[in-house]
Coordinates of C-alpha atoms and ligand atoms in Angstrom, one line a residue:
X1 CA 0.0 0.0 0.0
X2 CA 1.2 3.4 -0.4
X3 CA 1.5 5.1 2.5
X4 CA -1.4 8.6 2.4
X5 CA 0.7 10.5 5.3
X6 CA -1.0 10.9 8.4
X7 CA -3.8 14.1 7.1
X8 CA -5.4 11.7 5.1
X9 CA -4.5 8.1 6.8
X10 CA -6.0 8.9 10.2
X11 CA -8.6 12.3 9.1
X12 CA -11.1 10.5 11.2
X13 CA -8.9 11.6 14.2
X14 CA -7.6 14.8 12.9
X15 CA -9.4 18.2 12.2
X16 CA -9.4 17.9 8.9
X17 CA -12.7 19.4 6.9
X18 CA -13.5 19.2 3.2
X19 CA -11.8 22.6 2.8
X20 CA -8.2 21.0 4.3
X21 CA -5.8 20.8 1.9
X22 CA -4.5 17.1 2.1
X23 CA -0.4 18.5 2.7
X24 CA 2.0 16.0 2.7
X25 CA 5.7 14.7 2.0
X26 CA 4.7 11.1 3.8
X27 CA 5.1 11.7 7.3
X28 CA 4.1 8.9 9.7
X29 CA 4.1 5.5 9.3
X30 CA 7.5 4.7 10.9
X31 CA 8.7 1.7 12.0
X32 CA 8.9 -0.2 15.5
X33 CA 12.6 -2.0 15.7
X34 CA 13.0 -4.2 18.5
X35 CA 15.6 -4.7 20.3
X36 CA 18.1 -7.7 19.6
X37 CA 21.1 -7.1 22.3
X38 CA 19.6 -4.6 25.1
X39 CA 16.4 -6.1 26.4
X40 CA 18.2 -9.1 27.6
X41 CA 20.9 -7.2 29.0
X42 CA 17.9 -4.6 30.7
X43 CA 16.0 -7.4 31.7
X44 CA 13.2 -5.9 29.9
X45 CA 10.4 -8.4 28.1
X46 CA 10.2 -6.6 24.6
X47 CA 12.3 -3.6 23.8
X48 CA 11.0 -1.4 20.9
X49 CA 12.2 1.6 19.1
X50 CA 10.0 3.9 17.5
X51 CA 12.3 5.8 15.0
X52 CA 10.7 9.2 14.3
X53 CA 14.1 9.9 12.6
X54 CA 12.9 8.5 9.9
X55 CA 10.1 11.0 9.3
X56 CA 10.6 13.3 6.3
X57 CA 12.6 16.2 7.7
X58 CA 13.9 13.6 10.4
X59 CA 12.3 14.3 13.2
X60 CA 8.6 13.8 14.9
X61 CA 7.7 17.3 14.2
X62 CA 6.8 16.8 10.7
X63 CA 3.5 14.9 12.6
X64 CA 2.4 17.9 13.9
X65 CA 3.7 20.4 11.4
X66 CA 2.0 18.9 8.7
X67 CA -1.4 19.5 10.3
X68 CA -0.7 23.0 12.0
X69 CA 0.5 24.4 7.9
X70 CA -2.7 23.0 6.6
X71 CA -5.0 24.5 8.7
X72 CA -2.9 27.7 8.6
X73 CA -3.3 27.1 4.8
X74 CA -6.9 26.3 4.8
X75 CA -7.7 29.5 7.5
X76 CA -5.7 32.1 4.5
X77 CA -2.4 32.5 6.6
X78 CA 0.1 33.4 4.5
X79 CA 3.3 33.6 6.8
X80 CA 4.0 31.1 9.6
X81 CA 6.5 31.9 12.8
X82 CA 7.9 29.3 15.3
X83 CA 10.7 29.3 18.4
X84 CA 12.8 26.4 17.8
X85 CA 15.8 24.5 19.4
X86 CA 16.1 23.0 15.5
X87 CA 13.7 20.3 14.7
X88 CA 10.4 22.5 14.4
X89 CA 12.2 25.0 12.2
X90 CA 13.3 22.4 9.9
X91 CA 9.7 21.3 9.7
X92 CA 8.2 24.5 9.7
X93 CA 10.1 25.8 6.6
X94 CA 9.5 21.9 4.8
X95 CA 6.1 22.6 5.2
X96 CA 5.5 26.0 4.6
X97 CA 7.6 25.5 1.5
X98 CA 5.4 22.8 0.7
X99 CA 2.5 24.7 1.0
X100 CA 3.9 27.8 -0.2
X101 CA 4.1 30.0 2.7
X102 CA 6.4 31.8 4.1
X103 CA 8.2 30.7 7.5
X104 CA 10.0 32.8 10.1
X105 CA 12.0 30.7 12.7
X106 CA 13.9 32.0 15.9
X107 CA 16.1 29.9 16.8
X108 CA 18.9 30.2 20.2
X109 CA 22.3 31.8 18.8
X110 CA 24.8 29.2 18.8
X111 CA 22.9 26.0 20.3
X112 CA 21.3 25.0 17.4
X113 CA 22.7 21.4 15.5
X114 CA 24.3 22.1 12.6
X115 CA 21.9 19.9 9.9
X116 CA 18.8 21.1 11.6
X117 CA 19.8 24.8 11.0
X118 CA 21.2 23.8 7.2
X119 CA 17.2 22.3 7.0
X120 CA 15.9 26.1 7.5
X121 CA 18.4 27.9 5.6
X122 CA 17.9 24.9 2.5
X123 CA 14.1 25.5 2.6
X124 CA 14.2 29.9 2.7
X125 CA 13.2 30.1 5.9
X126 CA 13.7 33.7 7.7
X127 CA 16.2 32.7 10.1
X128 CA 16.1 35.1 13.3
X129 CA 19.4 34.0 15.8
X130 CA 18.2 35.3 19.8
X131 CA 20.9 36.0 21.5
X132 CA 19.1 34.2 24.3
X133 CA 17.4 30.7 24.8
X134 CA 14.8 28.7 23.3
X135 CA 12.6 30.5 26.1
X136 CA 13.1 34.0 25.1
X137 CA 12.6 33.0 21.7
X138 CA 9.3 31.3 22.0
X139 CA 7.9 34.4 24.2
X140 CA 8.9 36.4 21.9
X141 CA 7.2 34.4 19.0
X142 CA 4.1 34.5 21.3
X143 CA 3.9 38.2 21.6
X144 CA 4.7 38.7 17.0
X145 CA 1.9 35.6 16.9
X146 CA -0.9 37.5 19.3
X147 CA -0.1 41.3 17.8
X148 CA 0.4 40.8 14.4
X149 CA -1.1 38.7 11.0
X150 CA 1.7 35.5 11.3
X151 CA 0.1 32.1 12.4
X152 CA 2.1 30.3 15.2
X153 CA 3.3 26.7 14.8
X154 CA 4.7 25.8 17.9
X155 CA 3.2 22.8 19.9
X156 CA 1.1 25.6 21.6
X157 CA -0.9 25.9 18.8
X158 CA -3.2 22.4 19.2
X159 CA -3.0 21.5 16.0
X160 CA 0.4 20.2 16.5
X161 CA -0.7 18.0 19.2
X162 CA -3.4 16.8 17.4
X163 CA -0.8 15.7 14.5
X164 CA 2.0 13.9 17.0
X165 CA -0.7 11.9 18.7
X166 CA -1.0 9.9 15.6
X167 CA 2.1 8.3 16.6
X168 CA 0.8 6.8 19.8
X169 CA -2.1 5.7 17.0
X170 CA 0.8 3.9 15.2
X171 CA 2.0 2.3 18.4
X172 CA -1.4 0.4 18.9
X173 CA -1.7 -0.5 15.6
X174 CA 1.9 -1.9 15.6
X175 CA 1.4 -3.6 18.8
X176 CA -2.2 -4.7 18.8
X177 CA -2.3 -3.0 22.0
X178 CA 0.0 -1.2 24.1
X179 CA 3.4 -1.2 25.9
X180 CA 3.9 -1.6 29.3
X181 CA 5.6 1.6 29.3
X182 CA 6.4 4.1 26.7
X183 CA 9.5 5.9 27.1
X184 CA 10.3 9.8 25.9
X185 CA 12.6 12.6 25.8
X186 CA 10.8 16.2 27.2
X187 CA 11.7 19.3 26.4
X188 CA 8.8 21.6 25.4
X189 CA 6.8 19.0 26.7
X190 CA 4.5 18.7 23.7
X191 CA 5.3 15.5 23.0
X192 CA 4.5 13.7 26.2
X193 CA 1.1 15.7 26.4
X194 CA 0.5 14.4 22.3
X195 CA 1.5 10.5 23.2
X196 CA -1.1 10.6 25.8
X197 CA -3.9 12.5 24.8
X198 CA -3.4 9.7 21.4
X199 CA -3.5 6.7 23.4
X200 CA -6.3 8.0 25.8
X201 CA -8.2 8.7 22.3
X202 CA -7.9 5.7 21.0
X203 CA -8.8 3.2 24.7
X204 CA -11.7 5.8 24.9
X205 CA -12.9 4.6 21.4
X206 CA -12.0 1.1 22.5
X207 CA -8.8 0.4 19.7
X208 CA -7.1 -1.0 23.3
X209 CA -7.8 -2.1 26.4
X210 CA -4.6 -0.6 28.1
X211 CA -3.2 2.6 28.9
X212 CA 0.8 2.6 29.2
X213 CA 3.0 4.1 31.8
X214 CA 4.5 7.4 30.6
X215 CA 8.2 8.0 31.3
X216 CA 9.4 11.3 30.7
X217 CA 13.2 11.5 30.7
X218 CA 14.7 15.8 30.5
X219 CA 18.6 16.4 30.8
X220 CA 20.0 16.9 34.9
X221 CA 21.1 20.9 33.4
X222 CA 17.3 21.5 31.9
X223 CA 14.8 19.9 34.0
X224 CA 12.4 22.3 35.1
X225 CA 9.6 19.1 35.5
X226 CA 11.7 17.3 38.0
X227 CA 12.7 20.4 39.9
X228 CA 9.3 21.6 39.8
X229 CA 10.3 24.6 38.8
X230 CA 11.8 26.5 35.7
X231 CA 15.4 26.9 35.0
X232 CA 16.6 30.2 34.0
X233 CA 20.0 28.9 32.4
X234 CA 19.4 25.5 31.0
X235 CA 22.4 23.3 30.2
X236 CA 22.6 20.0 27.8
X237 CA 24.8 18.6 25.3
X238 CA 21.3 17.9 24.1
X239 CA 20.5 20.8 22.4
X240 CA 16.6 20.1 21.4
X241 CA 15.7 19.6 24.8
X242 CA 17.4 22.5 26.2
X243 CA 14.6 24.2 27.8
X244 CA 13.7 25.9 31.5
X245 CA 10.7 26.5 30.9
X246 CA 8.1 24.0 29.3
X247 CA 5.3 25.4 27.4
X248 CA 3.2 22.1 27.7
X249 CA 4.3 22.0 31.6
X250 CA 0.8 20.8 32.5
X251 CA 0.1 18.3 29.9
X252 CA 3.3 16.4 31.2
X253 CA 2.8 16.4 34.8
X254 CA -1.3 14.9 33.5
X255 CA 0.7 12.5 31.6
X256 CA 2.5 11.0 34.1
X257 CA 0.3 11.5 36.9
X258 CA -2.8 9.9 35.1
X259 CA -0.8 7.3 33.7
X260 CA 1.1 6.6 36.7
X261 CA 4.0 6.9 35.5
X262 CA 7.3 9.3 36.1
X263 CA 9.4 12.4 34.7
X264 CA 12.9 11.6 35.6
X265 CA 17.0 13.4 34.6
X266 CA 19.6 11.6 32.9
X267 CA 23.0 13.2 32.4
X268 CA 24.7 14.5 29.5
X269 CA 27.0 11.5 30.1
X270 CA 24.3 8.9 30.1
X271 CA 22.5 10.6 27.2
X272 CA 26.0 10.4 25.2
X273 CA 26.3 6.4 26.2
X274 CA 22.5 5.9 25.1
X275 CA 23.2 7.6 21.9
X276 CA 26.7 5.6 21.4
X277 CA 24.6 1.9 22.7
X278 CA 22.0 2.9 20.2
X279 CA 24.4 3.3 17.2
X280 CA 27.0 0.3 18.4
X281 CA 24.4 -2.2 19.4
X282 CA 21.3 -1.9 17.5
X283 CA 22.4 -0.1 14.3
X284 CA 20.3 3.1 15.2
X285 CA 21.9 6.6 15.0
X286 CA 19.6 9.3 16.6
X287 CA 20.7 12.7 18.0
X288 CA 21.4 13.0 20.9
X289 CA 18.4 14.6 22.8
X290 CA 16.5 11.3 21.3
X291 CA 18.5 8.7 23.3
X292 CA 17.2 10.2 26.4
X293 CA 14.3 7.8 26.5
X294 CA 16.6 4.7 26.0
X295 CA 19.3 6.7 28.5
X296 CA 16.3 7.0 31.1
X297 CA 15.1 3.6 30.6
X298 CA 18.8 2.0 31.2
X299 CA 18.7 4.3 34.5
X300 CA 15.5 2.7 35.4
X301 CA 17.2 -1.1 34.6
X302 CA 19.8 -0.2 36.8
X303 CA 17.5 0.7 39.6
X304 CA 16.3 -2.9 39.2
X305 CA 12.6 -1.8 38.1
X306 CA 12.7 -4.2 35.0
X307 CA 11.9 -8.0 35.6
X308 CA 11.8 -9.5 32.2
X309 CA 8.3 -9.6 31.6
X310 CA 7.5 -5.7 30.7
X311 CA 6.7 -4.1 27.0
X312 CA 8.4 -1.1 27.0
X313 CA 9.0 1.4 23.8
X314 CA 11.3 4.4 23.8
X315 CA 10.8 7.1 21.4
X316 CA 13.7 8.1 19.1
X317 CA 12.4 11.5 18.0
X318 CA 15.0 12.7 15.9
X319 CA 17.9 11.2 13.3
X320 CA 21.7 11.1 14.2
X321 CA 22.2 12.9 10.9
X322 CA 20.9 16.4 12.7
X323 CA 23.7 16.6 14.6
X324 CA 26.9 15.7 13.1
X325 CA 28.9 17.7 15.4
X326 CA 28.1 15.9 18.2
X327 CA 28.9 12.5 16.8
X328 CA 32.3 13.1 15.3
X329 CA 33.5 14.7 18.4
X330 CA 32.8 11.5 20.1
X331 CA 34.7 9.8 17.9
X332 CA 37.9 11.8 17.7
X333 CA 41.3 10.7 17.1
X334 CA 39.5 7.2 15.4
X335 CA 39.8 8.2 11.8
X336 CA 43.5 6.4 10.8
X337 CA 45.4 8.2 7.4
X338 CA 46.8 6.1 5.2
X339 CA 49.2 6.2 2.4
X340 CA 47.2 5.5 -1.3
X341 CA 49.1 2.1 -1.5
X342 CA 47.2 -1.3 -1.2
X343 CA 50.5 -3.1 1.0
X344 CA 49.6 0.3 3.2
X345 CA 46.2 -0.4 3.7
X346 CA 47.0 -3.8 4.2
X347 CA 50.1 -3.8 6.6
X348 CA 47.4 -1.0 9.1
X349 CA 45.0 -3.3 8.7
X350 CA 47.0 -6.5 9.6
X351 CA 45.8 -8.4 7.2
X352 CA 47.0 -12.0 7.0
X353 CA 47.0 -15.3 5.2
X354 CA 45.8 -16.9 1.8
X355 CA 44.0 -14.4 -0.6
X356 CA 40.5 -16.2 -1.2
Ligands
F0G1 N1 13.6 15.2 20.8 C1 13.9 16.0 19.8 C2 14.8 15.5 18.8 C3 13.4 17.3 19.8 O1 13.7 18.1 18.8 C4 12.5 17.8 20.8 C5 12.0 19.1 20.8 C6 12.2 16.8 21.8 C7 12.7 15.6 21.8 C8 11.3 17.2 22.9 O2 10.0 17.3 22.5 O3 9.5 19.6 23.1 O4 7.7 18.0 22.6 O5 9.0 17.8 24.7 N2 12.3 20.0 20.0 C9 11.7 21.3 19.9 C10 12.2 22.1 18.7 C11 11.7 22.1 21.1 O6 12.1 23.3 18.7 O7 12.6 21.4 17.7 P1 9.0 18.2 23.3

């Protein structure tokens, strides 16, 4: 079957009228790898990864994007404005490209990954650098948004949320049911309010039977939900999440109290091992802010919660590809020169023994 994208595939769910314009460069439908090596080692019962990364501009946004530009498309906007640590503005501009608007995107001056910011530029976006963080962009996107005629697209505007709940949608469908617990990285918090309010949707209209867990997993420097409070001068090698002050702050707390589940930190360090056991052991390369979920759920392993029976899918929001930076300077001093000789290459590589 060819794959609609997820306007017209689930427009039972959606807001979509007659006058909608069906927008899409195939968003959704991504795929649920299980684990081979780490759910033994966890002690978990099935290990899943939901790779969002392979969504069209690489991250989960394009979900929610693609629903927010048609509407804003449908209701005669003709500009489009967002605050972005990266993935939304890639998104933003795909889409508003796509549906030939125009796209303003203020991002935080120098804490933005490299591909995601080549995304906006590539696409014509307006390209605002704050000389502040993702916070002070986003109020200031809400005060252009409320005074003047540019439609906002950040997950504050519902449409978004509307859009990324059709990935808990997917999960069901995938599952015949649902996990145990489903795993995230929160930053904005839109996500974990989107995951929820999808699988709530879907038990009310009786698709499941269940309701999962909800763990939401921030960085120790930018975690405002644990705290309880915001942080004025978030910190994280994880630049996406890098956020004091969540916009959807209530939707995560429902999340995880309704679901009894838990909003936990992990490290820059641990986030950094996630990322590297993702790409080593499973053949999955996702930015960093995306191994959170698997970086919280190892925490959780360690604290002995898992014992082997338990279904539990973590999120990997965004592709390894946004942030090559990151991933080379991990890797330093591995890249070997060689001479342009064949015995050279041979002789480094020690290669021994009978030609085949
Ligand atoms: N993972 C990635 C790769 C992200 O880009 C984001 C958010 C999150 C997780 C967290 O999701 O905000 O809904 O809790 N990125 C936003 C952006 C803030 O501007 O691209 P959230």
């Amino acid at each position: 079957m060819r794959w609609p994208g997820i306007l017209a595939y689930f427009a039972e769910y959606l807001p979509v009228t007659a006058a909608t314009p069906l927008l899409t460069l195939e968003e959704g439908n991504t795929p649920l790898i299980r684990s081979t090596s780490l759910e033994k080692r966890l002690r978990i019962g099935a290990l899943f990864f939901k790779f969002e990364g392979m969504n069209p501009t690489g991250s989960f946004k394009d979900r929610g994007m693609v629903v927010a530009i048609a509407k804003a498309k449908e209701e005669g906007k003709e500009v489009v404005m967002c605050a972005s640590t990266g993935n939304t503005s890639a998104s933003a501009a795909a889409y508003a490209r796509r549906a030939g608007l125009s796209c303003i995107v203020l991002i935080p001056q120098g804490k933005i990954a490299l591909g995601k910011l080549s995304q906006a530029l590539m696409h014509g976006a307006r390209v605002l650098a704050v000389r502040g963080n993702f916070d002070d962009a986003l109020r200031i996107v809400r005060f252009i948004t409320a005074n003047y005629p540019v439609a906002l697209v950040n997950s504050i505007n519902p449409y978004r949320i509307e859009g990324q709940k059709t990935a808990a949608f997917e999960v069901v469908e995938w599952l015949e049911g649902v996990p145990d617990i489903l795993a995230l990285p929160v930053g904005n918090a839109g996500n974990i309010t989107a995951y929820w309010r999808g699988f709530k949707e879907f038990f009310e209209r009786g698709k499941t039977r269940a309701l999962p867990k909800m763990f939401g997993f921030q960085a120790e420097g930018a975690c405002p939900l644990v705290l309880g409070r915001p942080v004025e001068n978030p910190q994280t090698v994880a630049t996406a999440i890098r956020i004091g002050n969540p916009a959807s702050w209530k939707g995560a707390i429902a999340a995880r109290d309704e679901s009894g589940g838990l909003i936990d930190a992990v490290s820059d360090e641990e986030i950094l091992l996630a990322q590297r056991t993702l790409a080593e052991e499973e053949g999955l390369f996702v930015e960093p802010a995306s191994a959170a979920s698997l970086a919280g759920v190892m925490k959780k392993a360690r604290e002995g919660m898992f014992r082997g029976k338990e279904t539990v899918v973590c999120i990997l929001t965004g592709h390894g590809l946004k942030d090559p930076d990151i991933a080379v300077r991990q890797n330093e001093g591995k890249i070997e020169e060689v001479e342009p000789r064949e015995e050279a290459v041979v002789e480094l590589l020690g290669l021994r023994g009978e030609r085949p």
